[in-house]
PDB file of C-alpha atoms in Angstrom:
ATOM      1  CA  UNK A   1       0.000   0.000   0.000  1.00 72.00           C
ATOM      2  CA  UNK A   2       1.500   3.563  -1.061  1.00 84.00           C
ATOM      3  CA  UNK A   3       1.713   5.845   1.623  1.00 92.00           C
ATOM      4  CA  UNK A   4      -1.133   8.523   2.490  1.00 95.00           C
ATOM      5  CA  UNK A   5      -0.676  12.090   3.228  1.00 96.00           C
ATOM      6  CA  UNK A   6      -3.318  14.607   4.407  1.00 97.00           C
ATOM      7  CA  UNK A   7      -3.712  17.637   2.879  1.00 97.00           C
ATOM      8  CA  UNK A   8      -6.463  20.566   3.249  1.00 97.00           C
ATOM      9  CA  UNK A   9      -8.539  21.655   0.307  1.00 94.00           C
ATOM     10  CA  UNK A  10     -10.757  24.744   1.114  1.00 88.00           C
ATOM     11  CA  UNK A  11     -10.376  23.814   4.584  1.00 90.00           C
ATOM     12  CA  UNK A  12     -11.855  20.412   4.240  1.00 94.00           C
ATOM     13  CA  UNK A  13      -9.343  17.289   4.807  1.00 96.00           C
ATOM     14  CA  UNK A  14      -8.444  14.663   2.119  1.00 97.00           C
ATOM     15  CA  UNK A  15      -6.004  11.416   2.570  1.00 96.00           C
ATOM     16  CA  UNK A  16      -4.250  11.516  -0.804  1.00 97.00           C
ATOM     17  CA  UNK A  17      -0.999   9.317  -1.957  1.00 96.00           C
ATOM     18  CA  UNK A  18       2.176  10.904  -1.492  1.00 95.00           C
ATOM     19  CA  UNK A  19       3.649  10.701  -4.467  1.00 95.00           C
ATOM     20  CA  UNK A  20       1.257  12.623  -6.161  1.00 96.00           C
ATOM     21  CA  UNK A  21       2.003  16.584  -7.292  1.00 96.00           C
ATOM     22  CA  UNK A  22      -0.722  19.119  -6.000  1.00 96.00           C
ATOM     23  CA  UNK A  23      -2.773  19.217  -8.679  1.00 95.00           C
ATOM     24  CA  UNK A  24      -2.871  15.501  -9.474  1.00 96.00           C
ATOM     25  CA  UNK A  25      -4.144  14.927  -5.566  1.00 96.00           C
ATOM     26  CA  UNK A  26      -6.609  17.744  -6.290  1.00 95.00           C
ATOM     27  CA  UNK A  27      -8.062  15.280  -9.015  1.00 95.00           C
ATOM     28  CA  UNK A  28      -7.739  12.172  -6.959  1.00 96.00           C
ATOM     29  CA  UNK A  29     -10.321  13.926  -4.085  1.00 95.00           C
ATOM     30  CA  UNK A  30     -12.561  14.220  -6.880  1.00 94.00           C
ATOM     31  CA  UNK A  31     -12.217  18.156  -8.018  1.00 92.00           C
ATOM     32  CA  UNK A  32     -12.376  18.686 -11.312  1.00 92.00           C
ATOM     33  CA  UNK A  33     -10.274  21.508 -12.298  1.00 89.00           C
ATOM     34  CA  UNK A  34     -11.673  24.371 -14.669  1.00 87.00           C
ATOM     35  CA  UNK A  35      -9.423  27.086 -13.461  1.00 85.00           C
ATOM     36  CA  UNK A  36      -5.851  27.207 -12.585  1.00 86.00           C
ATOM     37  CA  UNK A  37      -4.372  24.147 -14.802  1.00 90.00           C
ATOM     38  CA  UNK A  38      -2.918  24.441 -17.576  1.00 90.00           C
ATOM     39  CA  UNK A  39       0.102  22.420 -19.207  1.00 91.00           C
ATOM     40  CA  UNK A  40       1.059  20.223 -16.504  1.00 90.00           C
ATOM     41  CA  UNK A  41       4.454  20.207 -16.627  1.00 87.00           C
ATOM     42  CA  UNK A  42       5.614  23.813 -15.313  1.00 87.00           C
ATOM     43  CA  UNK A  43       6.127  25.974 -18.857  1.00 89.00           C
ATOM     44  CA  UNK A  44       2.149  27.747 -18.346  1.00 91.00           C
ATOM     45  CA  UNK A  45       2.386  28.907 -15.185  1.00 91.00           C
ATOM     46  CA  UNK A  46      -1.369  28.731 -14.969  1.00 92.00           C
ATOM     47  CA  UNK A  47      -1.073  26.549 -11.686  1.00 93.00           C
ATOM     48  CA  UNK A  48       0.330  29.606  -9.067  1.00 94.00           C
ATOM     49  CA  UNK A  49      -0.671  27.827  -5.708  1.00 94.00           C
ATOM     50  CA  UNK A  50      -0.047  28.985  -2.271  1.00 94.00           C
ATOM     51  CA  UNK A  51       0.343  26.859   0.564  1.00 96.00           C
ATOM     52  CA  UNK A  52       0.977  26.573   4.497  1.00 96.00           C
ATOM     53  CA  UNK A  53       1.914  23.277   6.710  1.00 96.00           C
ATOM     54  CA  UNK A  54       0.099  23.063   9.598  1.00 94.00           C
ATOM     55  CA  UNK A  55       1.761  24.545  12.723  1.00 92.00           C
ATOM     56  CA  UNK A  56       3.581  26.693  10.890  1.00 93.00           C
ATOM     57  CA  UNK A  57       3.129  30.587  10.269  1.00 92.00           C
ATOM     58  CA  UNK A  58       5.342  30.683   7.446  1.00 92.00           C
ATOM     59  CA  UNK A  59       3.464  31.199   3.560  1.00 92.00           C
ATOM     60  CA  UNK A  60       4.920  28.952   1.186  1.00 94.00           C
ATOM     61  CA  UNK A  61       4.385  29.592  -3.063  1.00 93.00           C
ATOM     62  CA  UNK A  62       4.950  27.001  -5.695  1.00 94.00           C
ATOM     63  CA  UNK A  63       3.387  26.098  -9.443  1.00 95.00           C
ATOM     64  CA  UNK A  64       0.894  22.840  -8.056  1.00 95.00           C
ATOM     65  CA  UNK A  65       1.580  20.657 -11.466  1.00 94.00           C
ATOM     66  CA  UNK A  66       5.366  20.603 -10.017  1.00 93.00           C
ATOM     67  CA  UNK A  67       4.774  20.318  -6.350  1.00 95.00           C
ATOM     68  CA  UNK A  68       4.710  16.950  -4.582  1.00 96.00           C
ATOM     69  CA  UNK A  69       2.166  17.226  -1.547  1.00 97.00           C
ATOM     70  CA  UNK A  70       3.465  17.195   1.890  1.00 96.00           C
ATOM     71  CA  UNK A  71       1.786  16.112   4.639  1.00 96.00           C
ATOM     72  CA  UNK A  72      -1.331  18.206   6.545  1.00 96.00           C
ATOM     73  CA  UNK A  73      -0.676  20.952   3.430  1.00 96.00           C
ATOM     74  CA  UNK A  74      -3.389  23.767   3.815  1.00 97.00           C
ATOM     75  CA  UNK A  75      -3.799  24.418  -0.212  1.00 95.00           C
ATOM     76  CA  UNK A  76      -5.173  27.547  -2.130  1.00 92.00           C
ATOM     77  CA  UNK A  77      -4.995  27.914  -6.060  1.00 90.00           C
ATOM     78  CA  UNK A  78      -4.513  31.426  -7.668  1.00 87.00           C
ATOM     79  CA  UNK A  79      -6.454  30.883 -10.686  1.00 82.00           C
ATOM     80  CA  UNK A  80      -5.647  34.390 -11.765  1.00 81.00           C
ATOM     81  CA  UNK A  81      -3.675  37.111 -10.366  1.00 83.00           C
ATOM     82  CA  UNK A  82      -4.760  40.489 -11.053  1.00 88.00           C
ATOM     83  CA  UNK A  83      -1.513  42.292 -12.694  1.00 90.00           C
ATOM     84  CA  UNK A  84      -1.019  45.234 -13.738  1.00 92.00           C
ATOM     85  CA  UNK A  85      -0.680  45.223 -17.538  1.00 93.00           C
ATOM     86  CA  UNK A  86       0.628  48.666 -19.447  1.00 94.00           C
ATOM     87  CA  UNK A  87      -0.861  49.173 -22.583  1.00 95.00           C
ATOM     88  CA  UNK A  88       1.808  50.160 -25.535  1.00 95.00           C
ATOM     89  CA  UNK A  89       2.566  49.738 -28.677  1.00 96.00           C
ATOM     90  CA  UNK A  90       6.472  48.636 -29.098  1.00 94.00           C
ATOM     91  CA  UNK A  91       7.280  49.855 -32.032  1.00 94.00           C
ATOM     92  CA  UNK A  92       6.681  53.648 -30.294  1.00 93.00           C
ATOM     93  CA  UNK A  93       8.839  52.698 -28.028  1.00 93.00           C
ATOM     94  CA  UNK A  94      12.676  53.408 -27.673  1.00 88.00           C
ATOM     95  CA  UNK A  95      15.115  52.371 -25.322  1.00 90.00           C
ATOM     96  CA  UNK A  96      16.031  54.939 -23.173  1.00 86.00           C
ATOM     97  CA  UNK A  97      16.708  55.353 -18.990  1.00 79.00           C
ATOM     98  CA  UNK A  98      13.204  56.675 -18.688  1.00 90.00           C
ATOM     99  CA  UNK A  99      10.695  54.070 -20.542  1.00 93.00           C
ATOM    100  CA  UNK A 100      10.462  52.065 -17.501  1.00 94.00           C
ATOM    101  CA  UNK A 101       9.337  55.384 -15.559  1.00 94.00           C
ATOM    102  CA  UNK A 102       6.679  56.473 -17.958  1.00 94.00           C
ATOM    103  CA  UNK A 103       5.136  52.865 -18.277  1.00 96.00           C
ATOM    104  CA  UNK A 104       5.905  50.933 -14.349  1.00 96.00           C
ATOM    105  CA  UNK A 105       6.687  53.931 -12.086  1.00 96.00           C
ATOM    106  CA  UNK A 106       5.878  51.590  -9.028  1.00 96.00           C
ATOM    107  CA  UNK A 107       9.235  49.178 -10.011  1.00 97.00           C
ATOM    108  CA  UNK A 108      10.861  52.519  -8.115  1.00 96.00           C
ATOM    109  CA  UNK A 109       9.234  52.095  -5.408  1.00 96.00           C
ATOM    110  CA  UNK A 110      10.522  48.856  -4.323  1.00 96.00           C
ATOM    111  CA  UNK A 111      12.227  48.444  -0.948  1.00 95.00           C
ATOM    112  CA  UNK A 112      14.394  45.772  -1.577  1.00 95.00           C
ATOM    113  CA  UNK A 113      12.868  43.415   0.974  1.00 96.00           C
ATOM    114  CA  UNK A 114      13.652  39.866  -1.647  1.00 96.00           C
ATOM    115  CA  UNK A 115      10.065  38.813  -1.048  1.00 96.00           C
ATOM    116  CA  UNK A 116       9.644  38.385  -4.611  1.00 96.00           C
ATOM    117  CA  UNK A 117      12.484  36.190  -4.923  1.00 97.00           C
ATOM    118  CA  UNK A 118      11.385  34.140  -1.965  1.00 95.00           C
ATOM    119  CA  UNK A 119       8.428  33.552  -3.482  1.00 95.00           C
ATOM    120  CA  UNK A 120       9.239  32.892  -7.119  1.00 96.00           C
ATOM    121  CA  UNK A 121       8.802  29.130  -8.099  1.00 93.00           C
ATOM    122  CA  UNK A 122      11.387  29.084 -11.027  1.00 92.00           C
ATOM    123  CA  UNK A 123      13.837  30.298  -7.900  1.00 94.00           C
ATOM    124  CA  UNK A 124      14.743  33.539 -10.555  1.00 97.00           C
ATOM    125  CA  UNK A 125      16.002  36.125  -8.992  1.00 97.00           C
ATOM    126  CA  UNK A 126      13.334  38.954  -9.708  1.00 98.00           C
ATOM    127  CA  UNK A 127      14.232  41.955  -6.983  1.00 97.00           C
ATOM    128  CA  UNK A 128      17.557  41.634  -9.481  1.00 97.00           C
ATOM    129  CA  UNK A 129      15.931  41.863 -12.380  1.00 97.00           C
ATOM    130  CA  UNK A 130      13.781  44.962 -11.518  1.00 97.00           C
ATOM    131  CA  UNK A 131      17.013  46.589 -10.342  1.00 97.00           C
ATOM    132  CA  UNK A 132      17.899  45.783 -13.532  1.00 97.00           C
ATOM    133  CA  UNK A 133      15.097  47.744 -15.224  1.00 96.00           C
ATOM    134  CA  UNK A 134      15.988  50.497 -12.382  1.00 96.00           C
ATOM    135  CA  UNK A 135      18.600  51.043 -14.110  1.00 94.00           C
ATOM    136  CA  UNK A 136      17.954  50.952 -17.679  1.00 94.00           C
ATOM    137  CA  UNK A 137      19.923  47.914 -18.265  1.00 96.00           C
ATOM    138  CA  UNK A 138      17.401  45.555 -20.692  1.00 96.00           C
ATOM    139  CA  UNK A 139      19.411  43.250 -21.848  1.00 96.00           C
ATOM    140  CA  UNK A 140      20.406  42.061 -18.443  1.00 97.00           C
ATOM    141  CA  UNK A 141      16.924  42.410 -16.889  1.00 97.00           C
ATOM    142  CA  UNK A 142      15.673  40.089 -20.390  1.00 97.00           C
ATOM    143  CA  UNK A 143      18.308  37.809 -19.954  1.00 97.00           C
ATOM    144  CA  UNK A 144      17.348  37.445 -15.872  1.00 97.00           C
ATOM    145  CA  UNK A 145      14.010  36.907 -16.385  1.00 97.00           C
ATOM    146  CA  UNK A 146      14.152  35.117 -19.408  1.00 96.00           C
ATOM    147  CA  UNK A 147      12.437  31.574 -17.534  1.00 95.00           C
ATOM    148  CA  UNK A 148       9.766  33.259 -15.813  1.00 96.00           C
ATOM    149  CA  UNK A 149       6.517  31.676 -16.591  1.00 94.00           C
ATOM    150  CA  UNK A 150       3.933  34.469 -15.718  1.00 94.00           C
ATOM    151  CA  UNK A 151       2.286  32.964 -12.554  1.00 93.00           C
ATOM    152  CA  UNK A 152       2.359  35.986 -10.652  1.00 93.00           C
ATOM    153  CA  UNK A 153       3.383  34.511  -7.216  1.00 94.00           C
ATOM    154  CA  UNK A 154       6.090  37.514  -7.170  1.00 95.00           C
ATOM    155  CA  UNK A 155       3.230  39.979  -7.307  1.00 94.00           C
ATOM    156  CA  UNK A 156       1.484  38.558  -4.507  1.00 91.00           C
ATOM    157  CA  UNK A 157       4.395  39.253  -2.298  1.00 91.00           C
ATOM    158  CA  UNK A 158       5.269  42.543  -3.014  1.00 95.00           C
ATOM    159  CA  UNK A 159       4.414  45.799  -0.826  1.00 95.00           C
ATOM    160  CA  UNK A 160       5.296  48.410  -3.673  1.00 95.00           C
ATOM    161  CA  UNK A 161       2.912  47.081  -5.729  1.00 94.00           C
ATOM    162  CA  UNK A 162       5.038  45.864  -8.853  1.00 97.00           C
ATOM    163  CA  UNK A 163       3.966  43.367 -11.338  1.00 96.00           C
ATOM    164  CA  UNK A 164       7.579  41.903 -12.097  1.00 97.00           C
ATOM    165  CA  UNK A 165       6.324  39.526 -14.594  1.00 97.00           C
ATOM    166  CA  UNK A 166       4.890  42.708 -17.185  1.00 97.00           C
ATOM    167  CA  UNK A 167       8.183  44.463 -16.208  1.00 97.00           C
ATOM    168  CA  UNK A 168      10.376  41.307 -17.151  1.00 97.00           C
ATOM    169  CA  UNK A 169       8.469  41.519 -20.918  1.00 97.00           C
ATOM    170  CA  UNK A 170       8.569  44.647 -21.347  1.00 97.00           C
ATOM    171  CA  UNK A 171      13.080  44.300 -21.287  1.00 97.00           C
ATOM    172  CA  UNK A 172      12.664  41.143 -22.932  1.00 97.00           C
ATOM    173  CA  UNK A 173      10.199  42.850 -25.755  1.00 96.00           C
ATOM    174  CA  UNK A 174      12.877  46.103 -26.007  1.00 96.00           C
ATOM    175  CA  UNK A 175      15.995  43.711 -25.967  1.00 96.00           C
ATOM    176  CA  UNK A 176      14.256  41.331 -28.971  1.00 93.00           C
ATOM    177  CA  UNK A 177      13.111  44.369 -30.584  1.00 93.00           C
ATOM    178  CA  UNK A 178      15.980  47.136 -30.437  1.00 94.00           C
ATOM    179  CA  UNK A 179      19.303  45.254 -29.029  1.00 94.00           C
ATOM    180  CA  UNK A 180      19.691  42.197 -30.073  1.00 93.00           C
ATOM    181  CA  UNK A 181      21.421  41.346 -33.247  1.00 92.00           C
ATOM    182  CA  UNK A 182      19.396  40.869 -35.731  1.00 89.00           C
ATOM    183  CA  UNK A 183      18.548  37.077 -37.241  1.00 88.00           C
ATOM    184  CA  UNK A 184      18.925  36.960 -40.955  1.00 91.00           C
ATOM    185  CA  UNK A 185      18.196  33.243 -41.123  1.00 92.00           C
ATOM    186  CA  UNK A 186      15.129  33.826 -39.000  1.00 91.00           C
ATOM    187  CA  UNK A 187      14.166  36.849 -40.868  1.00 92.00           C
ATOM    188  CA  UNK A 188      14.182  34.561 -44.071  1.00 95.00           C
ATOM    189  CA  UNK A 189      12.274  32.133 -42.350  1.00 94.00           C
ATOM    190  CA  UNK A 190       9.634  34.222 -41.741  1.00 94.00           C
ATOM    191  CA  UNK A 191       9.067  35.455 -45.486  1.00 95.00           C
ATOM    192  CA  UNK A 192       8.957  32.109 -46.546  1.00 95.00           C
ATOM    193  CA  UNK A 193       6.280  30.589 -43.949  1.00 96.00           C
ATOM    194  CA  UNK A 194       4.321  34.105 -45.113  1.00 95.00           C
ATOM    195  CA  UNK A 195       4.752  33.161 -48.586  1.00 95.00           C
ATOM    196  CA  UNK A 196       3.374  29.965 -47.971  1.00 94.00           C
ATOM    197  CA  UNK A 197       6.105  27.607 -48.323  1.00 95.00           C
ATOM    198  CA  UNK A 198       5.119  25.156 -45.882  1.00 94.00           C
ATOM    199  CA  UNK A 199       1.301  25.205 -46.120  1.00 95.00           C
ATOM    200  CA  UNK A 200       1.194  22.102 -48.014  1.00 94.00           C
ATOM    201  CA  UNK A 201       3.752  20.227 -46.002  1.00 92.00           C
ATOM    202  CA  UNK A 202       1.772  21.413 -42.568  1.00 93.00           C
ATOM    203  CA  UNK A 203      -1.228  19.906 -44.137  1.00 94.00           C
ATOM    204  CA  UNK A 204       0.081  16.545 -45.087  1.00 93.00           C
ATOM    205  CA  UNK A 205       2.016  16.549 -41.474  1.00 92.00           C
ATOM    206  CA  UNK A 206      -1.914  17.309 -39.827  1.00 93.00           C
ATOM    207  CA  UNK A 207      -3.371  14.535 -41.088  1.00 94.00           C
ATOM    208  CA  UNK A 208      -0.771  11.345 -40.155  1.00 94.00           C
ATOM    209  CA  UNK A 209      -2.165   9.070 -37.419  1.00 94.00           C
ATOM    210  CA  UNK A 210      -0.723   9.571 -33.745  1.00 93.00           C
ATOM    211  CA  UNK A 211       1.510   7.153 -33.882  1.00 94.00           C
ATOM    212  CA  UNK A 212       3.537   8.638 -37.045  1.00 94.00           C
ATOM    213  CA  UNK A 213       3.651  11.848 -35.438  1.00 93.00           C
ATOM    214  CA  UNK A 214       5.024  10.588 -32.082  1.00 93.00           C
ATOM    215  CA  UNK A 215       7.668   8.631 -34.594  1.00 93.00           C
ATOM    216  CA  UNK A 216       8.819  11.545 -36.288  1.00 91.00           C
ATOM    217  CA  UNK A 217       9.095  13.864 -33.417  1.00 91.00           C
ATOM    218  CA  UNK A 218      11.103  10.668 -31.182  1.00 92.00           C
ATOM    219  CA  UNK A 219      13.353  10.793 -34.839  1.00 90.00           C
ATOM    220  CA  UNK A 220      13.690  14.406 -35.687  1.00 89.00           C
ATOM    221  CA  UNK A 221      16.885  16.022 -36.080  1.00 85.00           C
ATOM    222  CA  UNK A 222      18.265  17.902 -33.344  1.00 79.00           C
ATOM    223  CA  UNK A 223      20.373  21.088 -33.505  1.00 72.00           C
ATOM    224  CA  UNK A 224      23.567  21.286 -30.692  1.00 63.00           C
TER     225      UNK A 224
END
């Protein structure tokens, strides 16, 4: 027999296998989820979930498609955090020390108190990277938050206010945009999917069976 855990969904108690993540003991009580699921396998960040252990004051954050449940867990999903999303159109734009002042004013607010960090289930450093956007340095800030997922746990943490996920897109969206090099191949690449060249091979590729899909994607060429 596999071991049993308890663990506390909207306050009501469940005995649940161990070995199960958060959101897979979440099914086994007999939820079904609707809200706050979404790939299963930590890339969506749809599953933000905040939990406590029982006797214990201390708030703990994690993405519940990655977390293994722990014994007499008190769970609550975020299904959606409200952030604060600037409205802007990039290519007005330009990369200068003040862009981050005219569109997240709050980011200078910030007291430096890591709570952010702490609660960041990717462990990314985010009070970095929005010293980072202080500053006016984008390409570092895009590069530090380049693996952040969008769940928002950050957000939830922080007294100023920010919404470090919006301000890690925003360096990422001026570094693709104005910094970075330039990708002729890629450029290319794009004419010739809006030419068309693939539309035929994309339908033929559509309509194999399962099983020659999953055989040319186990067989496909790598790059290194």
């Amino acid at each position: 027999m596999e071991k049993m855990v308890n663990v506390y969904f909207y306050g009501k108690r469940y005995s649940v296998p161990e070995s199960l993540t958060v959101i897979a003991a979440w099914e086994y009580a007999g939820y079904t989820l609707k809200r706050g699921v979404g790939c299963r396998h930590g890339f969506c960040g749809a599953c933000a979930t905040i939990y406590r252990i029982k006797g214990s004051n201390e708030l703990h954050t994690c993405l519940a498609c990655q977390k293994q449940v722990e014994d007499n867990m008190y769970i609550a999903s975020i299904p959606f955090y409200p952030q604060d999303k600037r409205i802007y159109n990039i290519n007005d734009l330009k990369v200068s020390d003040n862009v981050m002042m005219e569109l997240y004013p709050e980011i200078y607010s910030c007291i430096g108190c890591n709570a952010c960090t702490k609660a960041c289930p990717q462990s990314l450093n985010v009070m970095q990277y929005i010293a980072y956007a202080q500053r006016g340095e984008f390409e570092k800030c895009a590069e530090e938050s380049f693996d952040c997922v969008m769940c928002g746990c950050c957000s939830t943490r922080c007294p100023a206010g920010i919404s470090h996920p919006y301000v890690g897109l925003l360096a990422r969206r001026l570094t693709g945009k104005y910094i970075a090099p330039k990708s002729k191949h890629l450029e290319k690449r794009v004419e010739e999917i809006a030419e068309g060249k693939f539309d035929e091979p994309m339908k033929e590729m559509a309509s194999l069976p399962t099983e020659k899909l999953e055989e040319l994607y186990n067989n496909r060429e790598i790059e290194k």
